[in-house]
Amino acid sequence: MSSPVPVPRFGHEVRRTAVLSAPLVLGHLATGLIGFVDSVIAGHHSTTTLAAVAVGTAIFWLPMMVPMGTLMAVPPSVSQLDGSGRRAEVGPLFRQALWLAAGLGVLLFGLLSLLAGALGPFGIAPEIVPGATAFLHGIRWGVPALTLYFCMRYLSDGLHWTLPTMVFGFGGLLVLVPMGYALAFGWGPLPERGAGGLGLASALMMWTQTTAFALYLARARRFRPYALFTRFDAPQWPAIRSLLRTGLPIGVTVTMEGSLFVVTALLTGRLGEVEAAAHQIAINVAALCFMVPFGLAEATTVRVGHALGRGLGSDGVRRAGFAGLALVLVTQTLSGIALLLGHDHVVRIYTQDAAVATLAGTLLLYAAAFQFPDGIQALSAGALRGLKDTRVPMVLAAAAYWGVGMSLGAGLGLGLGWGPQGMWLGLIAGLTVAAVLLGVRFLRSSRRVAVPLLAAPGGAPSG
């Protein structure tokens, strides 16, 4: 069935996706560098502080993935409204999303408060517990700001304006570096707080980013047609429920993937300090590489949602998805080649320990092997979010990440004694199965959008 309106040419779609994704990729890299800055400052303070920040950061981000993923319902929602010309509905939807973000922030604040007081029973080394507890006590105050920040960021991304993600991301680093150093080491009237100071500095950075983003949205001419802050709206459960219906499965999916890597790190830690250190180096490099397909996936979410809202039918939706896929294949080829040829050089940035460097270099070869499946599964998940198809992908992701990836990795790495290499083979298998399942799901879901998107009079989609 032909599309209701002309479908953009493939080359045009690729260019639009590339331009849209570039600031997103840089913004994600800025977020990744926040952990890098915390680690560098902590490492200069003391080894114990570094260990405490590492534990505290892991405990912070694991539950944080749920609200972060849940709020990913905002970009496809606003992009569909914008694409169908229903701009007047964007502001009310955004205000309900702010209520959802605030509620998730308060819940996560309470959860982190409980976790901060229960590190001992988790088996954390006694010398690390005080610093990790202090870090969590500090950073938890920034959680409501962070969820609000994600909400505002996702609104801007969904309206095809991704530059603020990059600007405010790197702006946060400019705040964190001096503030983190001053609160960790002490400066003038500020006492030395170590890991607790870094947690508090991160919270202050989050509130600074959120305040600046809110002022920008309120004053920028680009957002005036959407009347984002022109009136106060009380919470409306039907709108919030609709966001949760789309977003909560995304949050669960993101958490499942993230926790796969966290649990893999914990299991690898049982093998010894050399194995744990090598794994940490390899997974850090792999995480930085993942920022590129993750940014492309978010851009593809917006482009697919926009095509759906404009009533471009199956052809338009698939073209948006395939444009993102073409870019991911290019970027993942480059990252895979870089890891294959430069893994030894990369490892030397992290360590001079010969045993750790040798094993980490080997693991980076495994990381090179999963560049394609990792990029394809991320892109496919992003395209499905653009269609608001999130519940079935959640089940597929769970089966791939945990049914295949974790069970195989634990069986090979611990059961058969293959060590970290076995764990990483499990990661490769899980990501590959996810890439196949989610890719097939997008092909099927996109095929079904042709009939309900016949254009109504005036150019808006009829359903």
XYZ file of C-alpha atoms in Angstrom:
463
model
C 0.000 0.000 0.000
C 1.439 3.376 -0.995
C 2.309 5.969 1.598
C -0.124 8.866 2.182
C 2.548 11.504 1.512
C 5.849 11.343 -0.366
C 8.549 9.442 1.490
C 11.925 11.220 1.822
C 14.770 9.810 -0.233
C 17.072 7.425 1.577
C 20.101 9.701 1.300
C 18.126 12.584 2.756
C 16.974 10.405 5.651
C 20.549 9.292 6.360
C 21.725 12.915 6.473
C 18.887 13.959 8.786
C 19.628 11.087 11.157
C 23.362 11.817 11.146
C 22.851 15.519 11.927
C 20.308 14.698 14.624
C 22.503 12.058 16.269
C 25.849 13.896 16.354
C 25.029 16.059 19.411
C 23.407 13.038 21.100
C 26.582 11.000 20.715
C 28.690 13.842 22.109
C 26.197 14.343 24.941
C 26.441 10.662 25.895
C 30.215 10.892 25.802
C 29.978 13.851 28.185
C 27.878 11.720 30.529
C 30.468 8.954 30.344
C 33.206 11.450 31.136
C 31.440 12.382 34.390
C 32.360 8.974 35.773
C 35.854 9.425 34.391
C 36.248 12.781 36.191
C 34.955 11.319 39.456
C 37.389 8.420 39.160
C 40.401 10.634 38.410
C 39.708 12.979 41.338
C 39.000 10.031 43.644
C 42.152 8.234 42.528
C 44.273 11.270 43.331
C 42.626 11.492 46.757
C 43.271 7.876 47.785
C 42.848 4.283 46.644
C 40.092 3.786 49.210
C 38.235 6.830 47.879
C 38.514 5.479 44.347
C 37.112 2.100 45.409
C 34.287 3.796 47.325
C 33.328 5.957 44.324
C 33.429 2.917 42.018
C 31.046 0.977 44.278
C 28.813 3.996 44.881
C 28.591 4.816 41.173
C 27.593 1.243 40.280
C 24.908 1.175 42.984
C 23.648 4.594 41.850
C 23.341 3.876 38.129
C 21.807 0.412 38.297
C 18.412 1.576 39.679
C 18.761 4.889 37.806
C 18.369 2.980 34.534
C 14.682 2.367 35.292
C 13.519 6.030 35.332
C 15.996 6.918 32.585
C 14.530 4.228 30.329
C 10.932 4.935 31.363
C 11.257 8.580 30.340
C 12.405 7.420 26.890
C 8.683 7.320 26.144
C 8.836 11.115 25.751
C 10.774 11.395 22.430
C 8.491 9.156 20.317
C 5.404 10.714 21.916
C 6.335 14.320 21.143
C 7.847 13.481 17.745
C 4.595 11.828 16.663
C 2.597 14.852 17.832
C 4.992 17.230 16.095
C 5.042 15.168 12.902
C 1.236 15.107 12.714
C 0.966 18.874 13.248
C -0.562 18.578 16.751
C 1.844 21.016 18.392
C -0.717 22.279 20.877
C -0.685 18.855 22.559
C 3.071 18.817 23.172
C 2.999 21.239 26.121
C 0.315 19.380 28.115
C 2.073 16.060 27.488
C 5.398 17.535 28.615
C 3.904 18.859 31.841
C 2.539 15.406 32.675
C 5.949 13.911 31.867
C 7.473 16.350 34.375
C 5.124 15.009 37.060
C 6.171 11.466 36.161
C 9.852 12.437 36.286
C 9.434 14.123 39.668
C 7.644 11.087 41.093
C 10.323 8.701 39.816
C 13.001 10.974 41.267
C 11.432 10.941 44.725
C 11.046 7.142 44.642
C 14.659 6.669 43.604
C 15.822 9.090 46.314
C 14.127 6.870 48.897
C 15.608 3.704 47.392
C 19.143 5.097 47.417
C 18.685 6.199 51.023
C 17.854 2.600 51.939
C 20.707 1.154 49.882
C 23.206 3.548 51.427
C 22.468 2.055 54.831
C 22.725 -1.562 53.697
C 26.112 -1.839 51.987
C 27.598 -4.079 54.682
C 25.224 -7.031 54.079
C 25.959 -6.778 50.337
C 29.458 -8.113 51.016
C 31.240 -4.826 50.290
C 34.689 -4.693 51.920
C 34.496 -2.940 55.326
C 37.087 -0.307 54.435
C 35.029 0.758 51.405
C 31.622 0.985 53.091
C 32.018 4.405 54.822
C 33.151 6.182 51.658
C 30.565 4.488 49.425
C 27.828 5.328 51.926
C 28.954 8.962 52.037
C 29.011 9.098 48.219
C 25.435 7.777 47.994
C 24.260 10.136 50.738
C 25.618 13.033 48.696
C 24.587 12.080 45.169
C 21.034 11.038 46.122
C 20.091 14.731 46.529
C 20.612 15.178 42.809
C 18.343 12.330 41.718
C 15.111 14.402 41.371
C 17.056 16.934 39.324
C 18.470 14.202 37.090
C 15.073 12.689 36.290
C 13.705 16.168 35.464
C 16.777 16.796 33.321
C 16.191 13.596 31.348
C 12.565 14.614 30.809
C 13.539 18.027 29.406
C 16.353 16.540 27.365
C 14.087 13.918 25.831
C 11.530 16.583 24.935
C 14.164 18.589 23.076
C 15.508 15.467 21.361
C 11.996 14.438 20.303
C 11.496 17.835 18.662
C 14.621 17.329 16.524
C 16.757 19.750 18.552
C 19.588 17.735 20.072
C 22.251 20.442 20.451
C 21.255 21.191 24.093
C 22.051 17.573 25.020
C 25.646 18.198 24.020
C 25.941 21.743 25.392
C 24.470 21.025 28.827
C 26.325 17.707 29.014
C 29.731 19.317 28.620
C 28.575 22.292 30.684
C 28.008 19.904 33.560
C 31.628 18.782 33.312
C 32.768 22.401 33.684
C 30.845 22.555 36.963
C 31.868 19.127 38.235
C 35.645 19.426 37.827
C 36.285 22.397 40.161
C 33.390 21.575 42.495
C 34.419 17.928 42.822
C 38.029 18.829 43.545
C 37.070 21.485 46.115
C 34.637 19.247 48.006
C 36.811 16.117 47.854
C 40.089 17.723 48.960
C 38.735 20.761 50.791
C 39.302 24.349 49.709
C 39.142 27.513 51.793
C 36.193 27.192 54.174
C 35.096 23.913 52.554
C 36.183 20.855 54.570
C 37.734 17.758 53.002
C 34.944 15.248 52.300
C 36.558 12.633 50.046
C 34.009 10.345 48.345
C 31.135 12.130 50.076
C 32.295 15.419 48.575
C 32.312 13.934 45.079
C 28.759 12.655 45.586
C 27.619 16.087 46.733
C 29.432 17.779 43.826
C 27.640 15.460 41.382
C 24.292 16.399 42.948
C 25.065 20.131 42.659
C 26.050 19.615 39.021
C 22.724 17.862 38.328
C 20.701 20.726 39.802
C 22.767 23.251 37.832
C 22.153 21.384 34.578
C 18.427 21.064 35.271
C 17.962 24.714 36.208
C 19.858 25.860 33.121
C 17.855 23.534 30.837
C 14.531 24.734 32.303
C 15.494 28.390 31.767
C 16.522 27.580 28.216
C 13.233 25.830 27.385
C 11.249 28.687 28.919
C 13.062 31.439 27.019
C 14.189 29.920 23.707
C 12.209 31.132 20.698
C 12.344 27.642 19.197
C 10.071 26.269 21.952
C 7.545 29.121 22.206
C 4.986 27.456 19.883
C 4.738 24.546 22.336
C 3.791 26.711 25.370
C 5.732 24.444 27.697
C 5.510 26.549 30.871
C 2.572 28.852 30.163
C 0.295 27.290 32.777
C 0.242 24.860 35.671
C -1.346 21.453 35.083
C -2.207 19.122 37.937
C -1.197 15.463 37.519
C -3.549 13.617 35.156
C -3.414 9.877 35.574
C -4.560 8.887 32.029
C -1.667 10.816 30.442
C 0.858 9.549 32.984
C -0.457 6.000 32.588
C -0.008 6.254 28.815
C 3.615 7.321 29.283
C 4.188 4.493 31.743
C 2.603 1.958 29.387
C 5.166 2.866 26.740
C 8.110 3.794 28.954
C 8.171 1.255 31.770
C 8.993 -1.682 29.462
C 11.824 0.464 28.043
C 13.088 1.070 31.564
C 13.005 -2.643 32.337
C 14.790 -3.442 29.056
C 17.532 -0.863 29.641
C 17.992 -2.160 33.186
C 18.227 -5.760 31.992
C 20.966 -4.908 29.531
C 22.848 -2.716 32.008
C 22.559 -5.224 34.824
C 23.928 -7.936 32.521
C 27.230 -6.044 32.404
C 27.109 -5.213 36.122
C 26.550 -8.839 37.140
C 29.230 -9.975 34.695
C 31.652 -7.606 36.434
C 30.675 -8.977 39.857
C 31.139 -12.580 38.726
C 34.464 -11.747 37.108
C 35.537 -10.185 40.384
C 35.339 -13.620 41.982
C 38.131 -14.814 39.691
C 40.822 -12.507 41.069
C 42.080 -8.938 40.990
C 43.901 -9.304 37.656
C 40.760 -10.613 35.980
C 38.602 -7.934 37.600
C 40.971 -5.127 36.596
C 41.265 -6.375 33.014
C 37.494 -6.705 32.733
C 37.004 -3.169 34.051
C 39.371 -1.748 31.425
C 37.743 -3.654 28.561
C 34.177 -2.878 29.629
C 34.997 0.822 30.055
C 36.337 0.989 26.496
C 33.345 -0.975 25.187
C 30.965 1.382 27.021
C 32.553 4.432 25.394
C 32.254 2.756 21.974
C 28.572 2.045 22.707
C 27.819 5.775 23.047
C 27.871 6.089 19.250
C 25.171 3.500 18.378
C 23.206 4.577 21.464
C 23.061 8.150 20.159
C 22.123 6.898 16.682
C 19.392 4.744 18.227
C 17.888 7.745 20.024
C 17.935 9.750 16.791
C 16.272 6.842 14.989
C 13.558 6.761 17.661
C 12.747 10.379 16.812
C 12.868 9.883 13.035
C 10.675 6.757 13.143
C 8.187 8.510 15.437
C 8.154 11.539 13.154
C 7.508 9.359 10.091
C 4.695 7.643 11.958
C 3.164 10.959 12.966
C 3.347 12.378 9.430
C 1.545 9.333 8.072
C 4.388 8.138 5.841
C 3.267 4.537 6.234
C 5.422 1.431 6.244
C 7.809 2.751 3.599
C 8.592 5.923 5.544
C 8.962 4.173 8.875
C 11.262 1.515 7.457
C 13.331 4.073 5.588
C 13.916 5.932 8.849
C 14.931 2.698 10.556
C 17.213 1.557 7.734
C 18.907 4.970 7.606
C 19.907 4.547 11.222
C 21.033 0.985 10.519
C 23.263 2.135 7.650
C 24.970 4.651 9.932
C 25.393 2.073 12.706
C 27.032 -0.406 10.325
C 29.553 2.264 9.309
C 30.364 3.393 12.842
C 30.582 -0.146 14.211
C 32.932 -1.138 11.394
C 35.224 1.719 12.375
C 35.115 0.936 16.091
C 35.679 -2.767 15.451
C 38.733 -2.046 13.289
C 40.067 0.395 15.893
C 39.793 -2.224 18.634
C 41.360 -4.941 16.490
C 44.338 -2.836 15.470
C 44.791 -0.633 18.524
C 43.786 -2.738 21.530
C 47.329 -2.850 22.923
C 47.720 0.929 22.640
C 44.370 1.518 24.353
C 45.237 -0.767 27.260
C 48.498 1.087 27.927
C 46.472 4.229 28.715
C 44.930 2.412 31.678
C 47.682 0.262 33.162
C 51.360 -0.686 33.129
C 50.700 -4.055 34.802
C 51.802 -6.645 32.237
C 49.362 -9.361 33.372
C 46.393 -7.020 33.428
C 47.360 -5.454 30.090
C 47.684 -8.825 28.355
C 44.288 -10.051 29.507
C 42.587 -6.708 28.867
C 44.005 -6.656 25.327
C 42.523 -10.099 24.732
C 39.127 -9.023 26.062
C 39.152 -5.994 23.749
C 39.322 -8.438 20.834
C 36.084 -9.927 22.143
C 34.707 -6.377 22.381
C 35.600 -5.888 18.724
C 33.616 -9.028 17.894
C 30.404 -7.738 19.452
C 30.493 -4.259 17.906
C 28.070 -5.274 15.145
C 25.493 -7.148 17.244
C 25.671 -4.491 19.981
C 25.054 -1.695 17.494
C 22.273 -3.530 15.657
C 20.380 -4.478 18.827
C 20.607 -0.903 20.142
C 19.424 0.540 16.813
C 16.563 -1.970 16.513
C 15.405 -1.193 20.044
C 15.485 2.527 19.221
C 13.432 2.027 16.050
C 10.859 -0.006 17.989
C 10.605 2.782 20.591
C 9.707 5.125 17.733
C 6.745 2.852 17.029
C 5.928 2.707 20.768
C 6.393 -1.053 20.489
C 8.054 -1.750 23.833
C 6.383 -4.626 25.706
C 7.253 -7.522 23.377
C 10.825 -6.185 22.871
C 11.182 -6.186 26.665
C 10.465 -9.942 26.728
C 12.759 -10.590 23.766
C 15.576 -8.629 25.399
C 15.162 -10.511 28.678
C 15.409 -13.837 26.866
C 18.504 -12.731 24.957
C 20.418 -10.976 27.727
C 19.674 -13.320 30.609
C 18.346 -16.534 29.075
C 21.283 -16.738 26.645
C 23.955 -14.204 27.594
C 24.172 -14.611 31.354
C 23.529 -18.343 31.501
C 26.105 -19.089 28.790
C 28.659 -16.649 30.196
C 28.381 -17.989 33.742
C 28.458 -21.560 32.496
C 31.571 -21.064 30.382
C 33.391 -18.597 32.631
C 32.753 -20.188 36.020
C 31.326 -23.649 35.349
C 33.880 -24.736 32.752
C 36.666 -22.526 34.058
C 37.146 -20.449 30.917
C 37.497 -17.308 33.028
C 36.724 -13.813 31.690
C 36.920 -15.062 28.114
C 33.964 -17.352 28.803
C 32.009 -14.493 30.368
C 32.631 -12.346 27.310
C 31.574 -15.120 24.948
C 28.279 -15.057 26.839
C 28.013 -11.298 26.229
C 28.628 -11.799 22.508
C 25.978 -14.528 22.313
C 23.393 -12.530 24.246
C 23.883 -9.376 22.159
C 23.776 -11.383 18.920
C 20.488 -13.055 19.825
C 19.066 -9.671 20.864
C 20.124 -8.150 17.529
C 18.345 -10.899 15.572
C 15.159 -10.911 17.671
C 14.766 -7.123 17.838
C 15.640 -6.680 14.158
C 12.988 -9.190 13.104
C 10.495 -7.542 15.465
C 11.042 -4.155 13.807
C 10.519 -5.617 10.339
C 7.210 -7.126 11.450
C 5.993 -4.137 13.438
C 6.851 -1.633 10.708
C 4.951 -3.701 8.147
C 1.729 -3.231 10.123
C 1.733 0.585 10.181
C 0.673 1.067 6.542
C -3.085 0.546 6.938
C -3.870 2.686 10.028
C -1.811 5.623 8.770
C -3.859 6.648 5.766
C -3.970 10.418 5.732
C -7.120 12.170 6.822
C -8.218 15.478 5.231
C -5.730 18.175 6.087
C -2.717 15.880 6.039
C -2.955 14.441 9.553
C -2.945 10.721 9.968
C -6.329 9.208 10.567
C -5.221 6.673 13.156
